[in-house]
Amino acid sequence: MDSDNEKPRKKKRRPHWIVRGLGPSFTACMGFVISVLYITFPCAWLATHVSVAYPVASAMLLTGTLVTFLVSSFMDPGILHQGPPWPGTAEVAYVIVNGQRYDMDWCSRCEIYLPPAAWHCRRCNACVDRFDHHCEWLNNCVGRRNYRVFLLFLLLLTSYLLLVLSSSLFYLFLTLLTLHQPFSLPHATTVVVMVTSLACVVLVLVILISNIKLISNGEPSSTIEPYFEPDDKNPFDQGCWKNWTHVLCSPTGPRYTTSLIQTGIWGL
Ligand SMILES: [Zn+2]
Ligand SMILES: [Zn+2]
């Protein structure tokens, strides 16, 4: 599609960062309440009667989870272009990825050509490179630049929830079945913490496993399937080991990478 046929539009602004931060703040508050209940009852009892390793390990995993949560929430996910509309037409309307041609689509909102696996997120009102999905919990897109931080967040969150779950179970086992204490408020609170963390860990594990499969297969996105001419093979798949090396070790890339599209060669 030729950009000359597109009428210039007034670019909508992204929602204010305070509005975009309401979702992450709510999620963080929920996590904070559950963590306070866990630390106050089962974790404190285990620290006194079993080992201080419980609060130390919990604090380390919780800190890591919070840091990666905040970074992936507020980090630029790989927005291709912001500011004034793209001036004029891109010189090419296709790119070559590992020898395969990809005809780029035109985003009339951002007024740019989209490289493979890029997508316009309506929530963020921006085109994001290697768009994976818009995460409602983070209230941010997950894309090329924040994907590995998002993965680390999932890993740390899963580890923390499994620790909360196993510690709470161990606390109930010791106090109720071994010491034969009467069922009281700390036990009831621990049951609430266990049920909540069990529901969360199942959900997070499903997301984590689906992302592990995605990376192993070399799929650039869980929601976008870029179509390549002529044989429709996936040019992003370089084998399981190289796919993982690329995701974990490749440079994050610059912000606002529209100028790279004009070169006509879109690397991995
Ligand atoms: Zn766009
Ligand atoms: Zn988004």
mmCIF file of C-alpha atoms and ligand atoms in Angstrom:
data_model
loop_
_atom_site.group_PDB
_atom_site.id
_atom_site.type_symbol
_atom_site.label_atom_id
_atom_site.label_comp_id
_atom_site.label_asym_id
_atom_site.label_seq_id
_atom_site.Cartn_x
_atom_site.Cartn_y
_atom_site.Cartn_z
ATOM 1 C CA MET A 1 0.000 0.000 0.000
ATOM 2 C CA ASP A 2 1.337 3.443 -0.914
ATOM 3 C CA SER A 3 1.503 5.965 1.882
ATOM 4 C CA ASP A 4 0.706 8.802 -0.584
ATOM 5 C CA ASN A 5 -2.887 7.539 -0.661
ATOM 6 C CA GLU A 6 -3.152 7.805 3.122
ATOM 7 C CA LYS A 7 -4.603 11.025 4.463
ATOM 8 C CA PRO A 8 -2.497 12.532 7.227
ATOM 9 C CA ARG A 9 -4.094 11.923 10.609
ATOM 10 C CA LYS A 10 -3.619 13.553 13.915
ATOM 11 C CA LYS A 11 -1.571 11.124 16.019
ATOM 12 C CA LYS A 12 -3.315 10.096 19.219
ATOM 13 C CA ARG A 13 -1.306 10.345 22.377
ATOM 14 C CA ARG A 14 -0.547 7.398 24.597
ATOM 15 C CA PRO A 15 -2.511 7.441 27.882
ATOM 16 C CA HIS A 16 -0.785 9.323 30.699
ATOM 17 C CA TRP A 17 1.737 7.241 32.641
ATOM 18 C CA ILE A 18 -0.315 7.647 35.851
ATOM 19 C CA VAL A 19 -3.372 6.097 34.117
ATOM 20 C CA ARG A 20 -1.212 3.337 32.626
ATOM 21 C CA GLY A 21 0.259 2.698 36.071
ATOM 22 C CA LEU A 22 -3.095 1.943 37.764
ATOM 23 C CA GLY A 23 -3.128 -1.715 36.615
ATOM 24 C CA PRO A 24 0.411 -2.500 37.759
ATOM 25 C CA SER A 25 -0.227 -0.660 41.051
ATOM 26 C CA PHE A 26 -3.318 -2.770 41.775
ATOM 27 C CA THR A 27 -1.449 -6.008 40.958
ATOM 28 C CA ALA A 28 1.468 -4.941 43.147
ATOM 29 C CA CYS A 29 -0.915 -4.082 46.044
ATOM 30 C CA MET A 30 -2.547 -7.521 45.841
ATOM 31 C CA GLY A 31 0.862 -9.168 45.859
ATOM 32 C CA PHE A 32 1.889 -6.956 48.767
ATOM 33 C CA VAL A 33 -1.146 -7.977 50.914
ATOM 34 C CA ILE A 34 -0.599 -11.708 50.274
ATOM 35 C CA SER A 35 3.118 -11.344 50.987
ATOM 36 C CA VAL A 36 2.490 -9.479 54.272
ATOM 37 C CA LEU A 37 0.101 -12.221 55.433
ATOM 38 C CA TYR A 38 2.612 -14.902 54.445
ATOM 39 C CA ILE A 39 5.533 -13.190 56.206
ATOM 40 C CA THR A 40 3.490 -12.386 59.338
ATOM 41 C CA PHE A 41 2.205 -15.905 59.979
ATOM 42 C CA PRO A 42 3.766 -19.012 58.364
ATOM 43 C CA CYS A 43 7.125 -17.446 57.409
ATOM 44 C CA ALA A 44 7.682 -15.837 60.841
ATOM 45 C CA TRP A 45 6.833 -19.097 62.635
ATOM 46 C CA LEU A 46 9.174 -21.119 60.386
ATOM 47 C CA ALA A 47 11.966 -18.546 60.905
ATOM 48 C CA THR A 48 11.667 -18.940 64.698
ATOM 49 C CA HIS A 49 11.142 -22.692 64.926
ATOM 50 C CA VAL A 50 12.837 -24.146 61.809
ATOM 51 C CA SER A 51 15.295 -21.895 59.915
ATOM 52 C CA VAL A 52 15.950 -18.264 58.973
ATOM 53 C CA ALA A 53 16.480 -19.495 55.412
ATOM 54 C CA TYR A 54 12.716 -19.164 54.853
ATOM 55 C CA PRO A 55 12.493 -15.358 55.260
ATOM 56 C CA VAL A 56 15.867 -14.818 53.553
ATOM 57 C CA ALA A 57 14.918 -16.845 50.444
ATOM 58 C CA SER A 58 11.436 -15.278 50.406
ATOM 59 C CA ALA A 59 12.847 -11.735 50.610
ATOM 60 C CA MET A 60 15.334 -12.373 47.792
ATOM 61 C CA LEU A 61 12.737 -13.860 45.435
ATOM 62 C CA LEU A 62 10.149 -11.190 46.278
ATOM 63 C CA THR A 63 12.629 -8.357 45.670
ATOM 64 C CA GLY A 64 13.645 -9.860 42.320
ATOM 65 C CA THR A 65 9.996 -10.307 41.331
ATOM 66 C CA LEU A 66 9.122 -6.692 42.200
ATOM 67 C CA VAL A 67 12.128 -5.246 40.392
ATOM 68 C CA THR A 68 11.483 -7.209 37.162
ATOM 69 C CA PHE A 69 7.754 -6.401 37.420
ATOM 70 C CA LEU A 70 8.459 -2.661 37.573
ATOM 71 C CA VAL A 71 11.113 -2.777 34.842
ATOM 72 C CA SER A 72 8.908 -4.697 32.396
ATOM 73 C CA SER A 73 5.953 -2.417 33.229
ATOM 74 C CA PHE A 74 7.682 0.867 32.536
ATOM 75 C CA MET A 75 10.344 -0.177 30.006
ATOM 76 C CA ASP A 76 9.860 0.712 26.331
ATOM 77 C CA PRO A 77 8.720 -2.622 24.823
ATOM 78 C CA GLY A 78 10.101 -1.759 21.381
ATOM 79 C CA ILE A 79 7.906 1.051 20.097
ATOM 80 C CA LEU A 80 8.843 1.625 16.475
ATOM 81 C CA HIS A 81 7.963 5.269 16.173
ATOM 82 C CA GLN A 82 6.721 8.128 18.338
ATOM 83 C CA GLY A 83 6.427 11.836 17.794
ATOM 84 C CA PRO A 84 5.432 13.537 14.517
ATOM 85 C CA PRO A 85 4.068 11.319 11.691
ATOM 86 C CA TRP A 86 6.667 9.545 9.599
ATOM 87 C CA PRO A 87 7.832 12.082 6.943
ATOM 88 C CA GLY A 88 7.118 10.655 3.500
ATOM 89 C CA THR A 89 7.232 7.126 2.162
ATOM 90 C CA ALA A 90 9.627 4.420 3.238
ATOM 91 C CA GLU A 91 11.981 3.496 0.420
ATOM 92 C CA VAL A 92 11.063 -0.179 0.507
ATOM 93 C CA ALA A 93 7.847 -2.022 1.323
ATOM 94 C CA TYR A 94 9.455 -5.372 2.014
ATOM 95 C CA VAL A 95 12.327 -6.761 4.044
ATOM 96 C CA ILE A 96 14.492 -9.861 3.740
ATOM 97 C CA VAL A 97 14.739 -12.085 6.807
ATOM 98 C CA ASN A 98 17.224 -14.948 6.469
ATOM 99 C CA GLY A 99 16.744 -14.992 2.703
ATOM 100 C CA GLN A 100 12.949 -14.874 2.793
ATOM 101 C CA ARG A 101 10.957 -11.931 1.565
ATOM 102 C CA TYR A 102 8.386 -10.310 3.831
ATOM 103 C CA ASP A 103 5.940 -7.740 2.434
ATOM 104 C CA MET A 104 5.425 -5.120 5.107
ATOM 105 C CA ASP A 105 1.993 -3.833 6.113
ATOM 106 C CA TRP A 106 1.305 -0.136 6.462
ATOM 107 C CA CYS A 107 0.105 1.214 9.820
ATOM 108 C CA SER A 108 -2.087 4.196 9.054
ATOM 109 C CA ARG A 109 -2.080 5.349 12.680
ATOM 110 C CA CYS A 110 1.698 5.521 13.122
ATOM 111 C CA GLU A 111 2.256 6.024 9.378
ATOM 112 C CA ILE A 112 5.078 3.534 9.124
ATOM 113 C CA TYR A 113 5.699 0.171 7.462
ATOM 114 C CA LEU A 114 5.678 -2.709 9.917
ATOM 115 C CA PRO A 115 8.525 -5.243 10.008
ATOM 116 C CA PRO A 116 7.691 -8.926 10.636
ATOM 117 C CA ALA A 117 5.870 -9.636 13.904
ATOM 118 C CA ALA A 118 5.322 -5.939 14.640
ATOM 119 C CA TRP A 119 1.804 -4.931 15.568
ATOM 120 C CA HIS A 120 -0.170 -1.823 16.451
ATOM 121 C CA CYS A 121 -1.314 -2.072 20.071
ATOM 122 C CA ARG A 122 -4.563 -0.170 20.472
ATOM 123 C CA ARG A 123 -4.121 0.111 24.240
ATOM 124 C CA CYS A 124 -0.719 1.766 23.929
ATOM 125 C CA ASN A 125 -1.558 3.381 20.565
ATOM 126 C CA ALA A 126 1.841 2.470 19.164
ATOM 127 C CA CYS A 127 3.427 -0.094 16.873
ATOM 128 C CA VAL A 128 5.631 -2.471 18.825
ATOM 129 C CA ASP A 129 8.455 -4.512 17.302
ATOM 130 C CA ARG A 130 8.174 -8.296 17.824
ATOM 131 C CA PHE A 131 4.884 -7.705 19.614
ATOM 132 C CA ASP A 132 4.093 -10.642 21.873
ATOM 133 C CA HIS A 133 0.983 -9.363 23.632
ATOM 134 C CA HIS A 134 -0.368 -6.460 25.649
ATOM 135 C CA CYS A 135 -0.136 -7.596 29.274
ATOM 136 C CA GLU A 136 -3.005 -6.283 31.384
ATOM 137 C CA TRP A 137 -1.118 -7.023 34.612
ATOM 138 C CA LEU A 138 1.865 -4.980 33.531
ATOM 139 C CA ASN A 139 -0.340 -2.528 31.628
ATOM 140 C CA ASN A 140 2.354 -2.503 28.987
ATOM 141 C CA CYS A 141 3.150 -4.357 25.789
ATOM 142 C CA VAL A 142 5.608 -7.214 25.839
ATOM 143 C CA GLY A 143 7.850 -6.851 22.813
ATOM 144 C CA ARG A 144 11.415 -6.981 21.537
ATOM 145 C CA ARG A 145 13.004 -4.796 24.232
ATOM 146 C CA ASN A 146 11.315 -6.020 27.441
ATOM 147 C CA TYR A 147 10.665 -9.678 26.542
ATOM 148 C CA ARG A 148 13.590 -11.177 28.471
ATOM 149 C CA VAL A 149 12.818 -9.058 31.558
ATOM 150 C CA PHE A 150 9.245 -10.342 31.304
ATOM 151 C CA LEU A 151 10.568 -13.936 31.145
ATOM 152 C CA LEU A 152 12.730 -13.355 34.213
ATOM 153 C CA PHE A 153 9.709 -11.867 35.998
ATOM 154 C CA LEU A 154 7.665 -15.005 35.217
ATOM 155 C CA LEU A 155 10.484 -17.254 36.445
ATOM 156 C CA LEU A 156 11.006 -15.343 39.712
ATOM 157 C CA LEU A 157 7.261 -15.040 40.345
ATOM 158 C CA THR A 158 6.803 -18.796 39.814
ATOM 159 C CA SER A 159 9.689 -19.557 42.204
ATOM 160 C CA TYR A 160 8.342 -17.169 44.834
ATOM 161 C CA LEU A 161 4.807 -18.557 44.631
ATOM 162 C CA LEU A 162 6.085 -22.151 44.862
ATOM 163 C CA LEU A 163 8.099 -21.187 47.959
ATOM 164 C CA VAL A 164 5.054 -19.498 49.543
ATOM 165 C CA LEU A 165 2.930 -22.544 48.747
ATOM 166 C CA SER A 166 5.389 -25.138 50.063
ATOM 167 C CA SER A 167 6.288 -23.102 53.184
ATOM 168 C CA SER A 168 2.632 -22.573 54.064
ATOM 169 C CA LEU A 169 1.919 -26.265 53.595
ATOM 170 C CA PHE A 170 4.904 -27.192 55.767
ATOM 171 C CA TYR A 171 3.746 -24.735 58.472
ATOM 172 C CA LEU A 172 0.264 -26.266 58.551
ATOM 173 C CA PHE A 173 1.719 -29.768 58.620
ATOM 174 C CA LEU A 174 4.045 -28.998 61.540
ATOM 175 C CA THR A 175 1.615 -26.992 63.674
ATOM 176 C CA LEU A 176 -1.606 -28.949 63.099
ATOM 177 C CA LEU A 177 -0.472 -32.527 62.492
ATOM 178 C CA THR A 178 2.819 -32.719 64.410
ATOM 179 C CA LEU A 179 2.324 -30.272 67.315
ATOM 180 C CA HIS A 180 -1.485 -30.707 67.382
ATOM 181 C CA GLN A 181 -2.177 -26.987 67.831
ATOM 182 C CA PRO A 182 -5.846 -25.883 67.646
ATOM 183 C CA PHE A 183 -6.963 -24.351 64.322
ATOM 184 C CA SER A 184 -6.700 -20.555 64.811
ATOM 185 C CA LEU A 185 -6.431 -17.253 62.928
ATOM 186 C CA PRO A 186 -2.829 -17.831 61.702
ATOM 187 C CA HIS A 187 -3.898 -21.172 60.232
ATOM 188 C CA ALA A 188 -6.967 -19.700 58.521
ATOM 189 C CA THR A 189 -4.835 -16.878 57.086
ATOM 190 C CA THR A 190 -2.295 -19.413 55.857
ATOM 191 C CA VAL A 191 -5.052 -21.339 54.051
ATOM 192 C CA VAL A 192 -6.117 -18.103 52.278
ATOM 193 C CA VAL A 193 -2.497 -17.443 51.299
ATOM 194 C CA MET A 194 -2.156 -21.020 50.005
ATOM 195 C CA VAL A 195 -5.345 -20.939 47.905
ATOM 196 C CA THR A 196 -4.406 -17.571 46.381
ATOM 197 C CA SER A 197 -0.830 -18.575 45.612
ATOM 198 C CA LEU A 198 -1.960 -21.933 44.156
ATOM 199 C CA ALA A 199 -4.357 -20.192 41.745
ATOM 200 C CA CYS A 200 -1.646 -17.710 40.762
ATOM 201 C CA VAL A 201 1.105 -20.292 40.288
ATOM 202 C CA VAL A 202 -1.069 -22.426 37.961
ATOM 203 C CA LEU A 203 -1.809 -19.377 35.812
ATOM 204 C CA VAL A 204 1.790 -18.163 35.758
ATOM 205 C CA LEU A 205 3.126 -21.675 35.009
ATOM 206 C CA VAL A 206 0.833 -21.984 31.972
ATOM 207 C CA ILE A 207 2.134 -18.642 30.648
ATOM 208 C CA LEU A 208 5.755 -19.581 31.399
ATOM 209 C CA ILE A 209 5.507 -22.995 29.690
ATOM 210 C CA SER A 210 3.821 -21.509 26.598
ATOM 211 C CA ASN A 211 6.656 -18.959 26.341
ATOM 212 C CA ILE A 212 9.297 -21.697 26.689
ATOM 213 C CA LYS A 213 7.647 -23.619 23.812
ATOM 214 C CA LEU A 214 7.452 -20.434 21.748
ATOM 215 C CA ILE A 215 11.159 -19.655 22.153
ATOM 216 C CA SER A 216 12.211 -23.262 21.482
ATOM 217 C CA ASN A 217 10.237 -23.257 18.212
ATOM 218 C CA GLY A 218 11.689 -19.889 17.176
ATOM 219 C CA GLU A 219 8.295 -18.190 16.952
ATOM 220 C CA PRO A 220 8.776 -14.404 17.143
ATOM 221 C CA SER A 221 5.404 -13.790 18.793
ATOM 222 C CA SER A 222 2.583 -15.650 20.515
ATOM 223 C CA THR A 223 -0.088 -13.565 18.792
ATOM 224 C CA ILE A 224 1.328 -12.526 15.384
ATOM 225 C CA GLU A 225 2.082 -14.981 12.581
ATOM 226 C CA PRO A 226 4.119 -13.152 9.945
ATOM 227 C CA TYR A 227 3.549 -14.586 6.455
ATOM 228 C CA PHE A 228 6.615 -14.993 4.282
ATOM 229 C CA GLU A 229 6.825 -15.466 0.511
ATOM 230 C CA PRO A 230 7.181 -17.869 -1.186
ATOM 231 C CA ASP A 231 7.261 -21.024 0.946
ATOM 232 C CA ASP A 232 5.924 -19.735 4.266
ATOM 233 C CA LYS A 233 8.705 -21.341 6.323
ATOM 234 C CA ASN A 234 9.493 -19.700 9.621
ATOM 235 C CA PRO A 235 12.782 -17.858 8.966
ATOM 236 C CA PHE A 236 13.125 -16.984 12.669
ATOM 237 C CA ASP A 237 13.671 -20.643 13.630
ATOM 238 C CA GLN A 238 17.441 -21.286 13.819
ATOM 239 C CA GLY A 239 17.249 -24.392 15.977
ATOM 240 C CA CYS A 240 16.395 -24.640 19.659
ATOM 241 C CA TRP A 241 19.843 -23.674 21.059
ATOM 242 C CA LYS A 242 20.313 -20.642 18.765
ATOM 243 C CA ASN A 243 16.730 -19.521 19.393
ATOM 244 C CA TRP A 244 17.373 -19.435 23.143
ATOM 245 C CA THR A 245 20.783 -17.763 22.703
ATOM 246 C CA HIS A 246 19.169 -15.087 20.558
ATOM 247 C CA VAL A 247 16.380 -14.362 23.062
ATOM 248 C CA LEU A 248 18.670 -14.290 26.097
ATOM 249 C CA CYS A 249 21.895 -12.789 24.720
ATOM 250 C CA SER A 250 21.127 -10.543 21.719
ATOM 251 C CA PRO A 251 21.301 -6.741 22.212
ATOM 252 C CA THR A 252 18.086 -5.073 23.359
ATOM 253 C CA GLY A 253 18.254 -2.679 20.409
ATOM 254 C CA PRO A 254 17.735 1.080 20.227
ATOM 255 C CA ARG A 255 14.469 2.867 20.990
ATOM 256 C CA TYR A 256 12.235 3.995 18.112
ATOM 257 C CA THR A 257 13.842 1.901 15.380
ATOM 258 C CA THR A 258 11.858 3.206 12.403
ATOM 259 C CA SER A 259 15.011 4.223 10.542
ATOM 260 C CA LEU A 260 16.182 0.588 10.497
ATOM 261 C CA ILE A 261 13.171 -0.338 8.374
ATOM 262 C CA GLN A 262 14.435 1.815 5.522
ATOM 263 C CA THR A 263 17.542 -0.302 5.076
ATOM 264 C CA GLY A 264 15.366 -3.103 3.709
ATOM 265 C CA ILE A 265 17.195 -5.772 5.710
ATOM 266 C CA TRP A 266 15.570 -6.799 8.943
ATOM 267 C CA GLY A 267 17.837 -8.978 11.032
ATOM 268 C CA LEU A 268 16.859 -11.184 13.906
HETATM 269 ZN ZN ZN B 1 0.896 1.730 14.555
HETATM 270 ZN ZN ZN B 2 0.214 -2.275 24.523
#
